[in-house]
């Protein structure tokens, strides 16, 4: 027991330090491949699944209309919404029925109608019977016609230059998929020339703003360098359309983003030299939960989705564990240390409380000091990297950021552990419960001349 405890503490320290060091720009430059020459704009289809999005759909349309990338089409997929979503789409886009031939390679629920906007070029709407997000995305892939497919949530807004950045990345024919940087939409203020970061929001959003910074600029950047990406965020992902057909599209699961990423990893395993990347300069802003209740529902669903994919893909992960970094990091770093170790630590503390309360107190003190110290260093690294990519906090926002970091160390860190514990147990009790997070209904100012370029 003592050996396992020491090994667990060592690994829980080693992997965060490894990711911090590997995420540093100096190592990025060392491995950086030759810059791609942009010879032409890749054609892109943007798919936006919509289910009961009446409070945010207008913002989504404004956000897409701001983009100046010419070689794109936009497809909104109304997945049997029970509110006014379809009516608003008709009103704002002035839809007219359109015919489009599809291959029927990916199955989805019945398509009621396919529409084209009469006022915006290359903007379309699929109206279909409800089947879930995976079903809506499969329908969108079928009706899309361009080389690359971008998947966005209805509450996600792309930075002006995001598609141009991705276009450069996909000039490399070996890149099959890419994930972009995601920031909470509530944490930005749009100005004429750029955007400014704000923490003038409630603590639930503040924690998520800082959490996204840590998760993407350290963990996601590091895993991408190791060719070990196991998830491309559902809020903003880019995929080669032909490969989406080859892997069978999306599977019905709570975590479509993890599932499709691992499907692409399976494809890459059979096609050496192909790869997926993370692009921190391609930025998306997405609305995050604003209450503890909604945050709880979202994170429980995320953990359930993670456990589901670990179980579903376990044969592949265990077979390739010794020679594929994605399998190694997903099993050891994410599953063993990110989930199993939490249960082991609690069990160990409980056992020692009954057998040796003195040692239990010493171990608890050592654990808390270690966790706080390591996470403080991790937080400093995250802010350094965020600053490197252009995320800066000014004036009073620095004070709010300092308070957020302190509360994150002593409060939110342990809240996230509870999410993991509860979510894992919940998977085996009710794995199919979706728990959709409610939208804020806030109207965001997204005028076309209010730039969002060059912000990480």
Short mmCIF file of C-alpha atoms in Angstrom, two decimals:
data_model
loop_
_atom_site.label_atom_id
_atom_site.label_comp_id
_atom_site.label_asym_id
_atom_site.label_seq_id
_atom_site.Cartn_x
_atom_site.Cartn_y
_atom_site.Cartn_z
CA UNK A 1 0.00 0.00 0.00
CA UNK A 2 2.79 2.43 0.89
CA UNK A 3 4.61 1.73 -2.38
CA UNK A 4 1.45 2.37 -4.41
CA UNK A 5 0.85 5.61 -2.49
CA UNK A 6 4.37 6.86 -3.16
CA UNK A 7 4.15 5.84 -6.83
CA UNK A 8 0.81 7.62 -7.22
CA UNK A 9 2.13 10.82 -5.64
CA UNK A 10 5.20 10.68 -7.87
CA UNK A 11 3.21 10.23 -11.07
CA UNK A 12 0.66 12.89 -10.07
CA UNK A 13 3.61 15.27 -9.76
CA UNK A 14 5.61 14.04 -12.76
CA UNK A 15 2.94 14.39 -15.45
CA UNK A 16 1.90 18.01 -14.68
CA UNK A 17 5.59 19.02 -14.64
CA UNK A 18 6.13 17.15 -17.92
CA UNK A 19 3.22 18.98 -19.56
CA UNK A 20 4.37 22.36 -18.24
CA UNK A 21 7.86 21.91 -19.66
CA UNK A 22 6.67 20.42 -22.93
CA UNK A 23 4.18 23.26 -23.46
CA UNK A 24 6.90 25.90 -23.32
CA UNK A 25 7.39 27.76 -26.65
CA UNK A 26 11.09 26.81 -26.79
CA UNK A 27 10.12 23.16 -27.27
CA UNK A 28 7.45 24.14 -29.73
CA UNK A 29 10.05 25.87 -31.87
CA UNK A 30 12.33 22.86 -31.69
CA UNK A 31 9.67 20.56 -33.15
CA UNK A 32 7.97 23.11 -35.37
CA UNK A 33 7.49 21.88 -38.91
CA UNK A 34 8.12 24.01 -41.95
CA UNK A 35 5.54 26.75 -42.37
CA UNK A 36 2.94 25.91 -44.96
CA UNK A 37 2.62 28.06 -48.05
CA UNK A 38 -1.00 29.07 -48.67
CA UNK A 39 -1.66 28.35 -52.33
CA UNK A 40 -5.45 28.50 -52.14
CA UNK A 41 -8.29 28.66 -49.69
CA UNK A 42 -9.51 25.25 -48.63
CA UNK A 43 -13.27 24.93 -48.98
CA UNK A 44 -14.91 24.68 -45.55
CA UNK A 45 -18.37 23.59 -44.42
CA UNK A 46 -19.36 24.91 -40.99
CA UNK A 47 -21.88 22.66 -39.23
CA UNK A 48 -23.92 24.07 -36.34
CA UNK A 49 -26.29 21.61 -34.61
CA UNK A 50 -29.23 23.38 -32.98
CA UNK A 51 -31.61 21.99 -30.39
CA UNK A 52 -33.80 24.51 -28.53
CA UNK A 53 -31.40 27.36 -29.20
CA UNK A 54 -33.90 30.22 -29.49
CA UNK A 55 -32.02 32.32 -26.92
CA UNK A 56 -28.62 32.12 -28.65
CA UNK A 57 -29.28 31.43 -32.33
CA UNK A 58 -29.33 35.11 -33.32
CA UNK A 59 -25.89 35.57 -31.77
CA UNK A 60 -24.68 32.48 -33.64
CA UNK A 61 -25.89 33.89 -36.96
CA UNK A 62 -24.26 37.27 -36.29
CA UNK A 63 -21.02 35.56 -35.35
CA UNK A 64 -20.91 33.54 -38.57
CA UNK A 65 -21.89 36.50 -40.76
CA UNK A 66 -18.84 38.42 -39.48
CA UNK A 67 -16.39 35.93 -40.97
CA UNK A 68 -14.72 37.12 -44.16
CA UNK A 69 -13.52 33.71 -45.35
CA UNK A 70 -14.98 33.37 -48.85
CA UNK A 71 -14.62 29.61 -49.50
CA UNK A 72 -17.18 28.53 -46.90
CA UNK A 73 -20.70 27.32 -46.52
CA UNK A 74 -22.69 27.33 -43.29
CA UNK A 75 -25.24 24.66 -42.40
CA UNK A 76 -27.50 25.07 -39.37
CA UNK A 77 -29.02 21.72 -38.37
CA UNK A 78 -32.29 22.09 -36.50
CA UNK A 79 -32.49 18.80 -34.62
CA UNK A 80 -36.21 18.74 -33.89
CA UNK A 81 -36.20 21.80 -31.64
CA UNK A 82 -39.31 22.20 -29.51
CA UNK A 83 -38.99 25.96 -29.11
CA UNK A 84 -38.85 28.84 -31.63
CA UNK A 85 -35.43 27.95 -33.10
CA UNK A 86 -36.71 27.01 -36.55
CA UNK A 87 -39.04 29.99 -36.70
CA UNK A 88 -36.16 32.35 -35.87
CA UNK A 89 -33.98 30.71 -38.54
CA UNK A 90 -36.75 31.31 -41.08
CA UNK A 91 -37.11 34.92 -39.99
CA UNK A 92 -33.43 35.86 -39.90
CA UNK A 93 -32.25 33.88 -42.93
CA UNK A 94 -35.41 34.02 -45.10
CA UNK A 95 -35.26 30.42 -46.10
CA UNK A 96 -36.34 28.83 -49.35
CA UNK A 97 -36.50 25.06 -50.04
CA UNK A 98 -33.45 23.71 -51.87
CA UNK A 99 -32.52 20.35 -53.39
CA UNK A 100 -29.12 18.77 -52.76
CA UNK A 101 -27.96 15.30 -53.68
CA UNK A 102 -26.43 13.28 -50.85
CA UNK A 103 -24.63 9.94 -50.68
CA UNK A 104 -26.56 8.40 -47.76
CA UNK A 105 -23.36 6.90 -46.35
CA UNK A 106 -24.16 8.16 -42.85
CA UNK A 107 -27.55 7.37 -41.39
CA UNK A 108 -29.61 9.99 -39.55
CA UNK A 109 -33.22 10.57 -38.59
CA UNK A 110 -35.71 11.80 -41.16
CA UNK A 111 -34.90 15.07 -42.91
CA UNK A 112 -38.01 17.22 -43.14
CA UNK A 113 -36.55 19.90 -45.40
CA UNK A 114 -33.32 21.39 -46.68
CA UNK A 115 -33.34 25.16 -47.08
CA UNK A 116 -31.13 27.88 -48.55
CA UNK A 117 -30.99 31.45 -47.28
CA UNK A 118 -32.25 33.98 -49.80
CA UNK A 119 -30.30 36.87 -48.25
CA UNK A 120 -26.96 35.29 -47.29
CA UNK A 121 -24.88 33.35 -49.81
CA UNK A 122 -23.91 29.75 -49.01
CA UNK A 123 -26.01 29.58 -45.84
CA UNK A 124 -28.29 26.57 -45.44
CA UNK A 125 -30.60 24.96 -42.89
CA UNK A 126 -31.44 21.30 -42.35
CA UNK A 127 -34.73 20.71 -40.54
CA UNK A 128 -34.84 17.16 -39.19
CA UNK A 129 -36.46 14.88 -36.66
CA UNK A 130 -34.65 14.91 -33.31
CA UNK A 131 -31.91 12.33 -33.00
CA UNK A 132 -29.27 13.90 -30.78
CA UNK A 133 -26.08 15.79 -31.55
CA UNK A 134 -24.34 12.85 -33.22
CA UNK A 135 -27.33 12.36 -35.51
CA UNK A 136 -27.45 16.06 -36.40
CA UNK A 137 -23.74 16.12 -37.22
CA UNK A 138 -24.04 13.03 -39.42
CA UNK A 139 -26.85 14.74 -41.34
CA UNK A 140 -24.71 17.86 -41.68
CA UNK A 141 -21.76 15.87 -43.01
CA UNK A 142 -24.03 14.24 -45.60
CA UNK A 143 -25.36 17.59 -46.83
CA UNK A 144 -21.99 19.38 -46.70
CA UNK A 145 -20.01 19.59 -49.93
CA UNK A 146 -16.62 21.04 -49.00
CA UNK A 147 -13.23 19.49 -48.27
CA UNK A 148 -13.09 20.43 -44.58
CA UNK A 149 -15.84 20.25 -41.98
CA UNK A 150 -15.86 22.63 -39.01
CA UNK A 151 -18.13 21.61 -36.14
CA UNK A 152 -19.38 24.40 -33.87
CA UNK A 153 -21.81 24.54 -31.00
CA UNK A 154 -24.66 26.99 -31.46
CA UNK A 155 -23.21 29.14 -28.66
CA UNK A 156 -19.73 29.26 -30.21
CA UNK A 157 -18.32 32.24 -32.10
CA UNK A 158 -15.16 32.15 -34.20
CA UNK A 159 -12.51 34.86 -34.23
CA UNK A 160 -12.30 36.67 -37.58
CA UNK A 161 -9.06 35.03 -38.60
CA UNK A 162 -9.75 31.52 -37.26
CA UNK A 163 -10.62 30.00 -40.64
CA UNK A 164 -7.61 31.63 -42.30
CA UNK A 165 -5.32 30.19 -39.61
CA UNK A 166 -6.82 26.73 -40.13
CA UNK A 167 -6.54 27.08 -43.89
CA UNK A 168 -2.78 27.47 -43.52
CA UNK A 169 -2.56 24.42 -41.25
CA UNK A 170 -4.50 22.22 -43.68
CA UNK A 171 -2.21 23.09 -46.57
CA UNK A 172 -0.27 20.15 -45.17
CA UNK A 173 -1.98 17.09 -46.73
CA UNK A 174 -0.99 14.92 -43.76
CA UNK A 175 -3.18 16.92 -41.35
CA UNK A 176 -6.55 15.19 -41.07
CA UNK A 177 -8.08 16.98 -38.09
CA UNK A 178 -7.43 19.96 -35.84
CA UNK A 179 -8.71 21.52 -32.65
CA UNK A 180 -8.73 25.22 -31.94
CA UNK A 181 -8.42 27.26 -28.77
CA UNK A 182 -11.66 27.77 -26.82
CA UNK A 183 -12.37 30.66 -24.43
CA UNK A 184 -15.56 31.40 -22.47
CA UNK A 185 -17.62 33.96 -24.36
CA UNK A 186 -18.60 35.74 -21.15
CA UNK A 187 -14.93 36.52 -20.45
CA UNK A 188 -14.38 38.92 -23.35
CA UNK A 189 -15.44 42.40 -24.31
CA UNK A 190 -15.45 43.32 -27.99
CA UNK A 191 -13.82 46.60 -29.00
CA UNK A 192 -13.19 48.16 -32.40
CA UNK A 193 -9.64 46.87 -32.91
CA UNK A 194 -9.33 43.88 -30.57
CA UNK A 195 -10.95 42.22 -27.62
CA UNK A 196 -10.28 42.75 -23.95
CA UNK A 197 -10.33 40.11 -21.25
CA UNK A 198 -12.71 40.63 -18.38
CA UNK A 199 -13.26 38.86 -15.08
CA UNK A 200 -16.17 41.12 -14.15
CA UNK A 201 -18.38 38.05 -14.02
CA UNK A 202 -19.50 35.69 -11.29
CA UNK A 203 -17.08 33.21 -9.76
CA UNK A 204 -18.51 30.24 -11.64
CA UNK A 205 -17.47 31.84 -14.93
CA UNK A 206 -14.17 33.13 -13.53
CA UNK A 207 -13.14 29.62 -12.53
CA UNK A 208 -13.94 28.36 -16.02
CA UNK A 209 -12.03 31.17 -17.72
CA UNK A 210 -8.91 30.24 -15.79
CA UNK A 211 -9.60 26.52 -16.17
CA UNK A 212 -9.74 26.86 -19.96
CA UNK A 213 -6.45 28.74 -19.95
CA UNK A 214 -4.76 25.96 -17.97
CA UNK A 215 -6.41 23.13 -19.86
CA UNK A 216 -5.71 24.37 -23.36
CA UNK A 217 -2.42 26.27 -23.14
CA UNK A 218 -0.65 23.60 -21.10
CA UNK A 219 -2.37 20.22 -21.34
CA UNK A 220 -3.76 20.47 -24.88
CA UNK A 221 -0.61 22.08 -26.30
CA UNK A 222 1.61 19.46 -24.64
CA UNK A 223 -0.50 16.49 -25.75
CA UNK A 224 -0.53 17.79 -29.33
CA UNK A 225 3.28 17.91 -29.32
CA UNK A 226 3.34 14.31 -28.13
CA UNK A 227 0.87 13.38 -30.92
CA UNK A 228 -1.41 12.28 -28.11
CA UNK A 229 -4.63 14.27 -28.59
CA UNK A 230 -7.58 12.25 -27.37
CA UNK A 231 -10.18 15.00 -27.67
CA UNK A 232 -10.83 17.80 -30.13
CA UNK A 233 -13.35 20.08 -28.45
CA UNK A 234 -16.91 19.75 -29.68
CA UNK A 235 -17.20 23.52 -29.44
CA UNK A 236 -14.63 23.93 -32.24
CA UNK A 237 -13.19 21.09 -34.30
CA UNK A 238 -12.05 20.73 -37.92
CA UNK A 239 -12.04 17.46 -39.86
CA UNK A 240 -11.29 16.18 -43.32
CA UNK A 241 -14.72 15.35 -44.74
CA UNK A 242 -13.59 12.25 -46.67
CA UNK A 243 -12.11 10.75 -43.51
CA UNK A 244 -15.33 11.45 -41.60
CA UNK A 245 -17.08 9.13 -44.05
CA UNK A 246 -14.32 6.53 -43.82
CA UNK A 247 -14.56 6.32 -40.01
CA UNK A 248 -18.34 6.08 -40.09
CA UNK A 249 -19.19 9.54 -38.81
CA UNK A 250 -20.35 10.13 -35.25
CA UNK A 251 -21.43 7.44 -32.78
CA UNK A 252 -24.30 7.86 -30.33
CA UNK A 253 -22.55 8.70 -27.08
CA UNK A 254 -22.42 11.45 -24.46
CA UNK A 255 -19.02 12.55 -25.76
CA UNK A 256 -19.10 12.97 -29.53
CA UNK A 257 -15.91 15.02 -29.42
CA UNK A 258 -13.82 12.35 -27.65
CA UNK A 259 -15.34 9.59 -29.76
CA UNK A 260 -14.66 11.17 -33.15
CA UNK A 261 -11.12 12.09 -32.09
CA UNK A 262 -10.37 8.49 -31.14
CA UNK A 263 -11.91 7.29 -34.40
CA UNK A 264 -9.44 9.51 -36.25
CA UNK A 265 -6.64 8.16 -34.06
CA UNK A 266 -7.64 4.64 -35.11
CA UNK A 267 -7.48 5.75 -38.74
CA UNK A 268 -4.06 7.34 -38.22
CA UNK A 269 -2.83 4.09 -36.67
CA UNK A 270 -3.59 2.35 -39.98
CA UNK A 271 -2.21 5.25 -42.04
CA UNK A 272 1.21 6.24 -40.61
CA UNK A 273 2.31 9.78 -41.32
CA UNK A 274 -1.16 11.25 -41.02
CA UNK A 275 -1.81 13.35 -37.94
CA UNK A 276 -4.09 15.70 -36.02
CA UNK A 277 -2.97 18.98 -34.49
CA UNK A 278 -3.93 21.62 -31.96
CA UNK A 279 -3.91 25.22 -33.25
CA UNK A 280 -3.85 27.71 -30.34
CA UNK A 281 -4.04 30.70 -32.70
CA UNK A 282 -7.37 29.56 -34.15
CA UNK A 283 -9.77 30.87 -31.54
CA UNK A 284 -13.38 30.20 -30.67
CA UNK A 285 -15.50 31.77 -27.92
CA UNK A 286 -18.24 29.66 -26.38
CA UNK A 287 -20.86 30.39 -23.76
CA UNK A 288 -20.11 28.49 -20.55
CA UNK A 289 -22.43 27.59 -17.64
CA UNK A 290 -23.22 30.51 -15.35
CA UNK A 291 -24.54 28.66 -12.31
CA UNK A 292 -23.14 25.89 -10.13
CA UNK A 293 -26.13 23.73 -11.07
CA UNK A 294 -25.45 24.00 -14.80
CA UNK A 295 -21.71 23.58 -14.32
CA UNK A 296 -22.37 20.43 -12.31
CA UNK A 297 -24.59 19.02 -15.07
CA UNK A 298 -22.00 19.80 -17.75
CA UNK A 299 -19.02 18.32 -15.91
CA UNK A 300 -20.88 15.18 -14.88
CA UNK A 301 -21.75 14.65 -18.55
CA UNK A 302 -18.10 15.24 -19.55
CA UNK A 303 -16.88 12.65 -17.06
CA UNK A 304 -19.50 10.14 -18.14
CA UNK A 305 -18.45 10.68 -21.75
CA UNK A 306 -14.81 10.12 -20.85
CA UNK A 307 -15.53 6.85 -19.01
CA UNK A 308 -17.74 5.68 -21.88
CA UNK A 309 -14.94 6.19 -24.42
CA UNK A 310 -12.31 4.59 -22.19
CA UNK A 311 -14.48 1.47 -21.98
CA UNK A 312 -15.49 1.49 -25.65
CA UNK A 313 -11.94 2.02 -26.98
CA UNK A 314 -10.15 0.05 -24.26
CA UNK A 315 -9.13 -2.82 -26.62
CA UNK A 316 -7.40 -0.34 -28.94
CA UNK A 317 -5.85 1.61 -26.09
CA UNK A 318 -4.42 -1.45 -24.33
CA UNK A 319 -3.11 -3.04 -27.56
CA UNK A 320 -1.28 0.14 -28.57
CA UNK A 321 -0.35 1.23 -25.05
CA UNK A 322 3.40 0.67 -25.46
CA UNK A 323 3.90 2.28 -28.86
CA UNK A 324 1.23 4.98 -29.22
CA UNK A 325 1.43 8.11 -27.12
CA UNK A 326 -2.32 8.78 -27.33
CA UNK A 327 -3.03 5.39 -25.70
CA UNK A 328 -0.34 5.87 -23.07
CA UNK A 329 -1.45 9.32 -21.98
CA UNK A 330 -5.17 8.56 -22.09
CA UNK A 331 -4.81 5.46 -19.93
CA UNK A 332 -2.11 6.63 -17.52
CA UNK A 333 -2.44 10.41 -17.36
CA UNK A 334 -6.18 10.84 -17.89
CA UNK A 335 -7.73 7.62 -16.60
CA UNK A 336 -5.39 6.18 -13.95
CA UNK A 337 -4.17 9.48 -12.50
CA UNK A 338 -7.20 11.61 -13.39
CA UNK A 339 -9.86 9.22 -12.13
CA UNK A 340 -8.67 6.03 -10.46
CA UNK A 341 -6.03 7.79 -8.32
CA UNK A 342 -8.70 10.02 -6.76
CA UNK A 343 -10.63 7.00 -5.50
CA UNK A 344 -7.41 5.37 -4.31
CA UNK A 345 -6.37 8.49 -2.39
CA UNK A 346 -9.75 8.75 -0.64
CA UNK A 347 -9.68 5.04 0.22
CA UNK A 348 -6.11 5.36 1.53
CA UNK A 349 -7.01 8.31 3.76
CA UNK A 350 -10.06 6.48 5.07
CA UNK A 351 -8.07 3.34 5.79
CA UNK A 352 -5.37 5.26 7.65
CA UNK A 353 -7.93 7.16 9.72
CA UNK A 354 -9.07 3.84 11.18
CA UNK A 355 -5.60 2.27 11.51
CA UNK A 356 -3.17 5.14 12.13
CA UNK A 357 -4.75 8.54 12.57
CA UNK A 358 -1.38 10.22 13.15
CA UNK A 359 -0.01 9.09 9.79
CA UNK A 360 -3.30 10.00 8.16
CA UNK A 361 -3.03 13.58 9.41
CA UNK A 362 0.58 13.84 8.24
CA UNK A 363 -0.28 12.38 4.83
CA UNK A 364 -3.25 14.71 4.45
CA UNK A 365 -1.10 17.74 5.30
CA UNK A 366 1.62 16.59 2.89
CA UNK A 367 -0.98 15.98 0.18
CA UNK A 368 -2.63 19.39 0.59
CA UNK A 369 0.71 21.23 0.61
CA UNK A 370 1.84 19.28 -2.43
CA UNK A 371 -1.38 19.88 -4.36
CA UNK A 372 -1.46 23.60 -3.59
CA UNK A 373 2.25 24.10 -4.37
CA UNK A 374 2.15 22.16 -7.63
CA UNK A 375 -1.04 23.83 -8.80
CA UNK A 376 0.34 27.26 -7.96
CA UNK A 377 3.36 26.61 -10.17
CA UNK A 378 1.03 25.18 -12.83
CA UNK A 379 -1.08 28.34 -12.67
CA UNK A 380 1.97 30.57 -13.15
CA UNK A 381 3.04 28.53 -16.16
CA UNK A 382 -0.47 28.78 -17.61
CA UNK A 383 -0.53 32.57 -17.33
CA UNK A 384 2.93 32.82 -18.88
CA UNK A 385 1.82 30.74 -21.85
CA UNK A 386 -1.49 32.58 -22.16
CA UNK A 387 0.41 35.85 -22.26
CA UNK A 388 2.70 34.39 -24.94
CA UNK A 389 -0.34 33.62 -27.11
CA UNK A 390 -1.80 37.10 -26.59
CA UNK A 391 -4.19 36.63 -23.65
CA UNK A 392 -3.59 39.61 -21.38
CA UNK A 393 -5.42 41.01 -18.37
CA UNK A 394 -5.16 44.72 -17.62
CA UNK A 395 -5.77 47.04 -14.66
CA UNK A 396 -8.28 45.77 -12.13
CA UNK A 397 -8.57 42.51 -14.07
CA UNK A 398 -5.13 41.52 -12.72
CA UNK A 399 -6.45 41.81 -9.17
CA UNK A 400 -9.51 39.72 -10.05
CA UNK A 401 -7.21 37.21 -11.71
CA UNK A 402 -5.07 36.93 -8.57
CA UNK A 403 -8.16 36.31 -6.43
CA UNK A 404 -9.39 33.72 -8.94
CA UNK A 405 -6.06 31.86 -8.85
CA UNK A 406 -6.12 31.74 -5.05
CA UNK A 407 -9.71 30.49 -4.95
CA UNK A 408 -8.89 28.01 -7.68
CA UNK A 409 -6.07 26.57 -5.55
CA UNK A 410 -8.05 26.23 -2.35
CA UNK A 411 -11.64 25.73 -3.56
CA UNK A 412 -12.29 25.01 -7.22
CA UNK A 413 -9.55 22.38 -7.53
CA UNK A 414 -11.41 20.21 -5.00
CA UNK A 415 -14.78 20.93 -6.60
CA UNK A 416 -13.48 19.47 -9.87
CA UNK A 417 -12.35 16.34 -8.00
CA UNK A 418 -15.94 15.91 -6.79
CA UNK A 419 -17.17 16.22 -10.40
CA UNK A 420 -14.86 13.36 -11.40
CA UNK A 421 -15.91 11.18 -8.47
CA UNK A 422 -19.64 11.75 -8.92
CA UNK A 423 -19.55 11.60 -12.71
CA UNK A 424 -17.74 8.27 -12.75
CA UNK A 425 -20.25 6.66 -10.40
CA UNK A 426 -23.16 8.24 -12.29
CA UNK A 427 -22.00 6.63 -15.53
CA UNK A 428 -22.69 3.19 -14.16
CA UNK A 429 -26.08 4.25 -12.77
CA UNK A 430 -27.53 6.36 -15.61
CA UNK A 431 -25.09 6.66 -18.48
CA UNK A 432 -27.54 8.06 -21.05
CA UNK A 433 -28.72 11.15 -19.16
CA UNK A 434 -27.77 14.17 -21.32
CA UNK A 435 -28.47 17.05 -18.88
CA UNK A 436 -28.48 19.91 -21.39
CA UNK A 437 -27.12 23.14 -19.92
CA UNK A 438 -29.45 26.13 -20.15
CA UNK A 439 -28.43 29.13 -22.26
CA UNK A 440 -28.07 32.53 -20.64
CA UNK A 441 -30.25 34.31 -23.21
CA UNK A 442 -27.76 37.17 -23.25
CA UNK A 443 -27.42 39.23 -26.44
CA UNK A 444 -23.76 39.71 -27.40
CA UNK A 445 -22.61 42.71 -29.42
CA UNK A 446 -20.85 41.31 -32.48
CA UNK A 447 -20.70 44.03 -35.08
CA UNK A 448 -18.63 43.11 -38.12
CA UNK A 449 -16.12 45.94 -37.65
CA UNK A 450 -15.37 44.94 -34.07
CA UNK A 451 -12.32 42.81 -34.65
CA UNK A 452 -11.36 39.63 -32.86
CA UNK A 453 -8.14 38.94 -34.73
CA UNK A 454 -4.81 37.74 -33.46
CA UNK A 455 -6.00 36.83 -30.02
CA UNK A 456 -5.01 33.50 -28.49
#
